[in-house]
Coordinates of C-alpha atoms and ligand atoms in Angstrom, one line a residue:
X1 CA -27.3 -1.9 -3.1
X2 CA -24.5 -2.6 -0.9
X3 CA -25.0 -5.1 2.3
X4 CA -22.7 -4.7 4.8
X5 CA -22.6 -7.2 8.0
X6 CA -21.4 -5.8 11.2
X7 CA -22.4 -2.5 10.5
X8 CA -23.0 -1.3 14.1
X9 CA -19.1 -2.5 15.1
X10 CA -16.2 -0.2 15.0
X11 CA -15.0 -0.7 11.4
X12 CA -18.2 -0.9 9.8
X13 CA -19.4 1.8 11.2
X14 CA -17.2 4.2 9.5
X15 CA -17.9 2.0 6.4
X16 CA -21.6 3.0 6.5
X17 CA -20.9 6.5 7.2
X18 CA -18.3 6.7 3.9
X19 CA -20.8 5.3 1.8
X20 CA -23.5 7.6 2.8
X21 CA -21.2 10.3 2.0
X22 CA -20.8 9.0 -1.3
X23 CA -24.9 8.3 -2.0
X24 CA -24.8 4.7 -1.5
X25 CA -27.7 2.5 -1.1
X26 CA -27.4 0.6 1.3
X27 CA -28.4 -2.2 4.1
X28 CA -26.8 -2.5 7.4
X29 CA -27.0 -6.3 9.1
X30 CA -26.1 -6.6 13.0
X31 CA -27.1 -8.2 15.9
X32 CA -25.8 -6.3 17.9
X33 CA -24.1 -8.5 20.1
X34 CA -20.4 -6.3 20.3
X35 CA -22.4 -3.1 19.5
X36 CA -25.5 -1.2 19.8
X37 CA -28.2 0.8 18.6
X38 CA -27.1 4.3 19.4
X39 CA -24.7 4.3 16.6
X40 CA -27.3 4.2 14.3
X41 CA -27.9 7.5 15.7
X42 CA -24.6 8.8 15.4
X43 CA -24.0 8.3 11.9
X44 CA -27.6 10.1 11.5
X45 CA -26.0 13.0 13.1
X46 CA -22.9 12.3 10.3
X47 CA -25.3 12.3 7.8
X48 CA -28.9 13.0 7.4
X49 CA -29.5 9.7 5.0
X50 CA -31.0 7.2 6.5
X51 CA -30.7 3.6 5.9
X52 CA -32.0 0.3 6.6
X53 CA -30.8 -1.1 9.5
X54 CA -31.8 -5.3 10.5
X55 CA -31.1 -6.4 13.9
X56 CA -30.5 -10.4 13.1
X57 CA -28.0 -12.7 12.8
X58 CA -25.3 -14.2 10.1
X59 CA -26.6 -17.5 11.3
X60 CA -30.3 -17.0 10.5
X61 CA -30.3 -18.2 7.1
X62 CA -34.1 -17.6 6.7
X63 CA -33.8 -14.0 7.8
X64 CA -30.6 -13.6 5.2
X65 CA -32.9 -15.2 2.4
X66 CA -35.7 -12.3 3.3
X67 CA -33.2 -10.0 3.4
X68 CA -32.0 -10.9 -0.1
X69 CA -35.1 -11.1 -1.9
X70 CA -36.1 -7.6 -0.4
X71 CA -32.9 -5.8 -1.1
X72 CA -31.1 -5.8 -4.4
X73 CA -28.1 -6.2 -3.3
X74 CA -25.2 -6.7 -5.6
X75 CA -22.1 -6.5 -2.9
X76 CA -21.6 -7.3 0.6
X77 CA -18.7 -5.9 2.6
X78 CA -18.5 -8.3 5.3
X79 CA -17.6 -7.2 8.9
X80 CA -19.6 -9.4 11.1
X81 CA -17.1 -11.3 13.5
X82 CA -16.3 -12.3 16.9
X83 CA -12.6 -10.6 17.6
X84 CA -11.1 -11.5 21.1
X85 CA -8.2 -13.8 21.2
X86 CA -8.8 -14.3 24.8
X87 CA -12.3 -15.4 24.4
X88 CA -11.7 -17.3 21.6
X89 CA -9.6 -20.0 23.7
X90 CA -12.6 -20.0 26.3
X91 CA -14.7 -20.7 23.7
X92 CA -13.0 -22.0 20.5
X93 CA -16.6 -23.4 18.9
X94 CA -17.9 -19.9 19.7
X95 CA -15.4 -18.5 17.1
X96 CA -16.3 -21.1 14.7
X97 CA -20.4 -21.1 14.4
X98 CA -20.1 -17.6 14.3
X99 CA -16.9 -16.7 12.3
X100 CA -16.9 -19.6 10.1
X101 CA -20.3 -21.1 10.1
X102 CA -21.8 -17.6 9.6
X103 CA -20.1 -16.6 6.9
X104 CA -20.9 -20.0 4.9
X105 CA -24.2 -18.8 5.8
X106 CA -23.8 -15.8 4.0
X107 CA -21.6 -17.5 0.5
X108 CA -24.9 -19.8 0.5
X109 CA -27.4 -17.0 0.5
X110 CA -25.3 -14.7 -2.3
X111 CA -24.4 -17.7 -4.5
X112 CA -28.4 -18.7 -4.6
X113 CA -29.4 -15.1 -5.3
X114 CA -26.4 -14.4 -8.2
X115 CA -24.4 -12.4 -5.9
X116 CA -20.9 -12.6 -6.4
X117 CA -18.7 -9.4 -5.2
X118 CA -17.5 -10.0 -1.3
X119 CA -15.4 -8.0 0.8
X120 CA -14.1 -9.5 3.4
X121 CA -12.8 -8.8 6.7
X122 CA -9.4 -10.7 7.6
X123 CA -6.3 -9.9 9.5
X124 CA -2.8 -9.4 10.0
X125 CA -3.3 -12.6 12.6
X126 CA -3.3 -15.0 9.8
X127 CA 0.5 -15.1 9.2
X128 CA 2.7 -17.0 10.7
X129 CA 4.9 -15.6 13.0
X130 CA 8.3 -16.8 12.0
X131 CA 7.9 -14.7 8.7
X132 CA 10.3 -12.3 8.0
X133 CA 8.9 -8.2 8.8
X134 CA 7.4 -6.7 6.8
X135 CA 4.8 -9.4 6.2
X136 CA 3.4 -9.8 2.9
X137 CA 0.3 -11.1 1.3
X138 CA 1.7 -13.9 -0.5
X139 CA 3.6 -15.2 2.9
X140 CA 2.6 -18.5 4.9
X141 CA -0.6 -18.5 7.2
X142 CA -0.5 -22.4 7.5
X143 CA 0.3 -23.0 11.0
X144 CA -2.6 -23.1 13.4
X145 CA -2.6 -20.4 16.2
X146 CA -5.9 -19.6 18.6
X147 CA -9.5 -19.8 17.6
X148 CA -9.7 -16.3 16.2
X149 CA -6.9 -16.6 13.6
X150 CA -7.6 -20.1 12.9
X151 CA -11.3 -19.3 11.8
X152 CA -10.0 -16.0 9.6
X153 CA -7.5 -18.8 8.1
X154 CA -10.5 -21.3 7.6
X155 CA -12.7 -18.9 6.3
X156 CA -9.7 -17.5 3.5
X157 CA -9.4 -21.2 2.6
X158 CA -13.3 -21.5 1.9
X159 CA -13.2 -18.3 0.3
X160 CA -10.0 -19.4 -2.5
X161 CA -11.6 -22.4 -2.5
X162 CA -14.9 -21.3 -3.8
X163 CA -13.5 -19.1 -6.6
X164 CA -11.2 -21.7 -7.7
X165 CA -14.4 -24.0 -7.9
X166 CA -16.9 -20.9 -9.6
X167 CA -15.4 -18.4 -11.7
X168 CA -18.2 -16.3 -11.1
X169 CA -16.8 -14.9 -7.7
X170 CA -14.9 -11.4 -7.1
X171 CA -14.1 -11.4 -3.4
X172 CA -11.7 -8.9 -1.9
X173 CA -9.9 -10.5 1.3
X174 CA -8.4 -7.3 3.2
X175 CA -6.0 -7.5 6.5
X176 CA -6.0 -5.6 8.9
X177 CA -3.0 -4.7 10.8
X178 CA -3.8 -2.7 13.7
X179 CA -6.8 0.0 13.1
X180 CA -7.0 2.7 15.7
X181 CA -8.5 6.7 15.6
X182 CA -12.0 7.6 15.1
X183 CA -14.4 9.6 12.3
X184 CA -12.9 13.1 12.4
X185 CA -16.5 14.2 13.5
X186 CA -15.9 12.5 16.8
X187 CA -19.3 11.2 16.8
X188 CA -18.6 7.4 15.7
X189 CA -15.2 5.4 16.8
X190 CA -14.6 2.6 19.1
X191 CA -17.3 2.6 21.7
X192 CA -16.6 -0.9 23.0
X193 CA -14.0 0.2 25.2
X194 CA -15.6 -1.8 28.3
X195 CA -15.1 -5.4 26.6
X196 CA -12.0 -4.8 24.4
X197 CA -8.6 -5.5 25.7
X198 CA -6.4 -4.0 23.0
X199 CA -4.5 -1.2 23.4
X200 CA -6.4 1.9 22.5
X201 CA -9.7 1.3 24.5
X202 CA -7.3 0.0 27.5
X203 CA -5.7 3.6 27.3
X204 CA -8.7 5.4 27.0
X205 CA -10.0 2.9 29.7
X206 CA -7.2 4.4 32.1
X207 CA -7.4 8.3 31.0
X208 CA -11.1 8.1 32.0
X209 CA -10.4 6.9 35.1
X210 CA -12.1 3.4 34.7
X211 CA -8.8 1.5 35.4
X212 CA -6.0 3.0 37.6
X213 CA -3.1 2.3 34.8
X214 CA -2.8 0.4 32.3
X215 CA -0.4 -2.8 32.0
X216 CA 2.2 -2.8 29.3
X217 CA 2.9 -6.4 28.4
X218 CA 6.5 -6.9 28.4
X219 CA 9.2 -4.6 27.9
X220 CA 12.1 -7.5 27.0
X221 CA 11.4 -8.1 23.2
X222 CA 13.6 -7.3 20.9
X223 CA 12.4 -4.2 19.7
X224 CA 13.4 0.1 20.2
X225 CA 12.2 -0.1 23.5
X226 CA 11.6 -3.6 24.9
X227 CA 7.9 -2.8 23.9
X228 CA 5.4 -4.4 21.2
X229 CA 5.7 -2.9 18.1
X230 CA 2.8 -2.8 15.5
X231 CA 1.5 -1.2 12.6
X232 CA -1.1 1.3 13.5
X233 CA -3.8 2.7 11.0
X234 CA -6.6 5.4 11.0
X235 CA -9.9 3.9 10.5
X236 CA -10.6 6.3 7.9
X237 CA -7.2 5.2 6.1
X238 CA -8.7 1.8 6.7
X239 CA -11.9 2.4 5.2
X240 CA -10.7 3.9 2.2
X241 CA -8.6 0.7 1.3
X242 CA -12.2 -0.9 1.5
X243 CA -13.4 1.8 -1.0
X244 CA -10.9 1.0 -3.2
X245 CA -11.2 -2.9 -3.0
X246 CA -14.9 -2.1 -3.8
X247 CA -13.7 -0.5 -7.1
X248 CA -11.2 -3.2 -8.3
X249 CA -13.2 -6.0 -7.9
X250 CA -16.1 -4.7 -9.9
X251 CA -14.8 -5.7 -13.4
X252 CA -12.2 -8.5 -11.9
X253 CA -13.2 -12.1 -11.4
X254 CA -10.8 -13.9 -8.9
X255 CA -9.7 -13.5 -5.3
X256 CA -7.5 -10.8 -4.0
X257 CA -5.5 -10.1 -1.0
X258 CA -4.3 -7.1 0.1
X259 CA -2.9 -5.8 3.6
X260 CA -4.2 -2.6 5.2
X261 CA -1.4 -1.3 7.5
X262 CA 0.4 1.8 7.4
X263 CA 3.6 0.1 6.7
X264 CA 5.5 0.8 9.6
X265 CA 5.8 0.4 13.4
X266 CA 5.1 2.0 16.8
X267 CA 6.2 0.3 20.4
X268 CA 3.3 0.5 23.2
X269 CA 5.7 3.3 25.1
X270 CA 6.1 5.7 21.8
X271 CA 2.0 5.2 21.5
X272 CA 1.7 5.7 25.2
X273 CA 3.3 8.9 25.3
X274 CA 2.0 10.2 22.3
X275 CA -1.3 9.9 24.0
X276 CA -0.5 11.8 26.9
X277 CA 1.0 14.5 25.0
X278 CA -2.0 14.7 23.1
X279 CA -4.7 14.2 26.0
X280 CA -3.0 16.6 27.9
X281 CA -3.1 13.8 30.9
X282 CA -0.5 11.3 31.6
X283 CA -1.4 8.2 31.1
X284 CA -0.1 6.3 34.3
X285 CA 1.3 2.3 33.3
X286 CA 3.4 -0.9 34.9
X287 CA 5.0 -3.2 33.0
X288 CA 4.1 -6.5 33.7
X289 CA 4.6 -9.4 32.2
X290 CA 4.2 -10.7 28.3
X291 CA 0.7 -11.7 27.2
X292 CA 1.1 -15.2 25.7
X293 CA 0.9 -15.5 22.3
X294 CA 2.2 -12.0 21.5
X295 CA 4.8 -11.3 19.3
X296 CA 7.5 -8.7 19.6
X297 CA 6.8 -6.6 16.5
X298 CA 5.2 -6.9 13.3
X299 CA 4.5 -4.6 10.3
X300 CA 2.8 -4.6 6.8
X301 CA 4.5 -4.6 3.4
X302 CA 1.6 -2.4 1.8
X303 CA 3.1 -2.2 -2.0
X304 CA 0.7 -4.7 -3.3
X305 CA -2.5 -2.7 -1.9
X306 CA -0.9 0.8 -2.2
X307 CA 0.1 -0.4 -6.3
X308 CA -2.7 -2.6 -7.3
X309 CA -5.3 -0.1 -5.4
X310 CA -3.8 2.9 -6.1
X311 CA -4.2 3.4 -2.6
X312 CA -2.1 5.0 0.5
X313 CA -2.6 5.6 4.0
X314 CA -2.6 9.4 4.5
X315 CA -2.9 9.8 8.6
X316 CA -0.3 10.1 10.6
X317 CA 0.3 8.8 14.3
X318 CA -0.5 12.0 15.4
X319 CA -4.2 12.5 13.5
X320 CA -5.1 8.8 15.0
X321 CA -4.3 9.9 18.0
X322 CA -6.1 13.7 18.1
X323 CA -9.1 12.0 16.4
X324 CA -9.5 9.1 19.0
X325 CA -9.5 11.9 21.9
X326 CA -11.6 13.9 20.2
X327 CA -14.3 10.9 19.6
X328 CA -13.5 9.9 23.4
X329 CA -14.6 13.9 24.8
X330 CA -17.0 13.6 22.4
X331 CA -18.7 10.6 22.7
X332 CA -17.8 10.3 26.6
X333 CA -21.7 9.1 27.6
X334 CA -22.2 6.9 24.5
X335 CA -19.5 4.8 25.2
X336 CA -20.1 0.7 26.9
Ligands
NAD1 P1 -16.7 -5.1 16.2 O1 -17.0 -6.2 17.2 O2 -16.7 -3.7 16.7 O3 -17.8 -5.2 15.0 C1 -18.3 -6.4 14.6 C2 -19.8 -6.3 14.5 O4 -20.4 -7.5 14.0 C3 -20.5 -6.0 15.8 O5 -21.4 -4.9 15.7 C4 -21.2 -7.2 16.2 O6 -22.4 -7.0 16.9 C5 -21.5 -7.8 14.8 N1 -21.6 -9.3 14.7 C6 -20.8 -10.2 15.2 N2 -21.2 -11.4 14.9 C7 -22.4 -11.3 14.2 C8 -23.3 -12.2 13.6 N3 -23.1 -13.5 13.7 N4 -24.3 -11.7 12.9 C9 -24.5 -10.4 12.8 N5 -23.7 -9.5 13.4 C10 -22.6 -9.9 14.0 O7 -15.4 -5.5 15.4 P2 -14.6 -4.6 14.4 O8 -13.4 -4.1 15.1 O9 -15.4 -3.6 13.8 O10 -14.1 -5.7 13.4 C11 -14.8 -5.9 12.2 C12 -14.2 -7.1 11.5 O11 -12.8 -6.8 11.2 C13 -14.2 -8.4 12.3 O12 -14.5 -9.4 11.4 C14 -12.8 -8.5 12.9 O13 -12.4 -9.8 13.1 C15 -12.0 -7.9 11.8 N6 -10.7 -7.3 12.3 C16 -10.8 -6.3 13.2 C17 -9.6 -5.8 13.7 C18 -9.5 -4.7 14.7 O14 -8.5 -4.4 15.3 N7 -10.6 -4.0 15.0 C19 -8.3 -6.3 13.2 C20 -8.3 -7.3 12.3 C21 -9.6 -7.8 11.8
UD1_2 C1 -4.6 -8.2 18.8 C2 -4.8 -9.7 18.6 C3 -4.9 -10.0 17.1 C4 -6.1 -9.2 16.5 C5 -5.9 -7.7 16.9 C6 -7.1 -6.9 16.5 C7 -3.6 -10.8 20.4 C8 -2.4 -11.7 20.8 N1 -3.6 -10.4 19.1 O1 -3.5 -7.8 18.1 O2 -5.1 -11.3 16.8 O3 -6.2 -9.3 15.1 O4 -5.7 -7.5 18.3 O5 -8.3 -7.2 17.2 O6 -4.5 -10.6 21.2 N2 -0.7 -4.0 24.8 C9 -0.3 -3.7 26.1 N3 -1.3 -3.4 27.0 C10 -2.6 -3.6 26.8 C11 -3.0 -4.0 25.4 C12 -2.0 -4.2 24.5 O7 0.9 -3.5 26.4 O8 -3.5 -3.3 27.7 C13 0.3 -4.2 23.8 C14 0.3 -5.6 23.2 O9 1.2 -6.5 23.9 C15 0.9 -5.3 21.8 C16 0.3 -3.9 21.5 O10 0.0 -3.3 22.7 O11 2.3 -5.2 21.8 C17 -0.9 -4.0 20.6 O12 -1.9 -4.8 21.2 P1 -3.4 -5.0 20.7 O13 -4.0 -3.7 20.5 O14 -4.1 -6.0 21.6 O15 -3.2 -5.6 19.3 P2 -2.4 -6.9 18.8 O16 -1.8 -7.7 19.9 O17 -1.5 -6.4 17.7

């Protein structure tokens, strides 16, 4: 059985939905505290399995000891995080009990019950920004930088510290660069569009009206445009890399890290206009000033995933794009 933490959130949702396309058994862990309930309900409509869903927390060690003795589990794909910068340097500790703390939690819990295979959630935040583009895995990630990168760089530390110490451990450490789109069903994607302040939900924020335009942070880097550039990646592209990760570690003892981009870069204005073309609205913006701490652009080197994983990224801009409007018409009502 297969745990995974976060399950309710954006990327974990399409995680549970893949694996109950594929038969999995498996156990969802939230608490719901970036997420809610109703996606339970739309990955019912994905797929008429059900599975067990717990409403608790990382940091309830005696609820993730019940968990374990009821469940034979025998991986966990770990999702469960806090994720805004901007909150994370109002509240740096917040970033640690949960991020870091909680997923010590979790090691304690699997190493007492002789489970060893972990996927984990990282990101392309990690690196240090000096490195030369495209990033890859085997570049620096020593400086310290906010709360939120500095716990994903703590808890990669723990984690190669751990298998270095018990030979026992297959963990999978994946990073994200910039996952956008939504289930090509249109019933799961990113509902939090109220609370998150990246890109995406602030466009779909100002297409449905619930901002007047959207501020584009900066158009004086040294990039195409002026704009950010990043690498953009369809959730299902994402999840796939996960599936894959899953496979590789089964019969590999060790840590691995592998980035999950597409491998190439988009400014905010190319993304902006794609979305209007594709919304069949403009999507009204001012440029306003940079956002500290951003960088101009930044894009994976995905040969070590796409070789060692056999894996590749198969959606274009254009199907991220399509599939987050559809989600957005879609699931209009559901979303918070
Ligand atoms: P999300 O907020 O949508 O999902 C995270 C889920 O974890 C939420 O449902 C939340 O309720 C739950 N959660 C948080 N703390 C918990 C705790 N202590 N115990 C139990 N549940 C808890 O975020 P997401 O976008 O799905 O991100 C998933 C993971 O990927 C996070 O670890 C995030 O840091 C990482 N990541 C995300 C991105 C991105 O752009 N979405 C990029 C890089 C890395
Ligand atoms: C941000 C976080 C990063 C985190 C990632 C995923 C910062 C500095 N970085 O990455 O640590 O891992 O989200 O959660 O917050 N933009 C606008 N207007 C907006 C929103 C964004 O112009 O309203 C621009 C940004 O300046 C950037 C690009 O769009 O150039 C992408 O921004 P965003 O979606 O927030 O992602 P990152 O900054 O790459």
């Amino acid at each position: 059985m297969i745990l995974i933490t976060g399950g309710c959130g954006y990327v974990g949702s399409h995680a549970v939905a893949r694996l109950l396309e594929l038969n999995q058994d498996i156990v969802v862990l939230d608490n719901l505290s970036n997420s809610s309930k109703s996606v339970i309900k739309q990955i019912n409509k994905i797929s008429d399995k059900k599975f067990k869903f717990i409403h608790g927390d990382l940091n309830d060690r005696t609820l993730l000891i019940s968990l374990f003795k009821d469940n034979k589990i025998d991986t966990v794909l770990h999702f469960a995080g806090v994720k805004s910068v901007s909150e994370s340097i109002k509240f740096p500790t917040k970033y640690y009990l949960n991020n870091v703390a909680g997923t010590i939690n979790l090691l304690k819990v699997m190493e007492q019950n002789h489970v060893f295979k972990l996927i984990f959630s990282s990101s392309a935040t990690v690196y240090d920004p000096e490195n030369q583009i495209p990033w890859k895995e085997e570049f620096s990630t020593d400086k310290l930088k906010h709360p939120y990168a500095d716990s994903k760089i703590m808890i990669e530390n723990i984690l190669k510290s751990i298998c270095n110490i018990n030979k026992k451990w297959k963990i999978g450490m994946l990073r994200y660069f910039n996952p956008i789109g939504a289930h090509s069903s249109g019933l799961i994607g990113e509902f939090n569009i109220n609370k998150n302040t990246n890109l995406m939900p602030n466009i779909n924020k100002t297409f449905l009206g619930r901002q007047n335009s959207l501020y584009v942070y900066g158009n004086d880097f040294q990039t195409k445009d002026g704009t950010g550039v990043r690498d953009y990646i369809h959730i299902e592209d994402l999840i796939s890399g996960h599936l894959r990760a899953r496979d590789f570690i089964q019969n590999k003892n060790g840590i691995f890290i592998w980035n999950l981009g597409a491998g190439k870069g988009y400014s905010v204005l190319e993304i902006i206009e794609k979305c209007s073309t594709i919304y069949g609205k403009k999507i009204n913006y001012k440029i306003v000033d940079r956002r500290p701490g951003d960088l101009g652009e930044y894009w994976a080197d995905i040969r070590k995933s796409e070789k060692e994983l056999n894996w590749k990224p198969k959606r274009n801009l254009d199907r991220m794009i399509s599939d987050t409007y559809k989600f957005i018409i879609k699931s209009k009502n559901n979303l918070f």
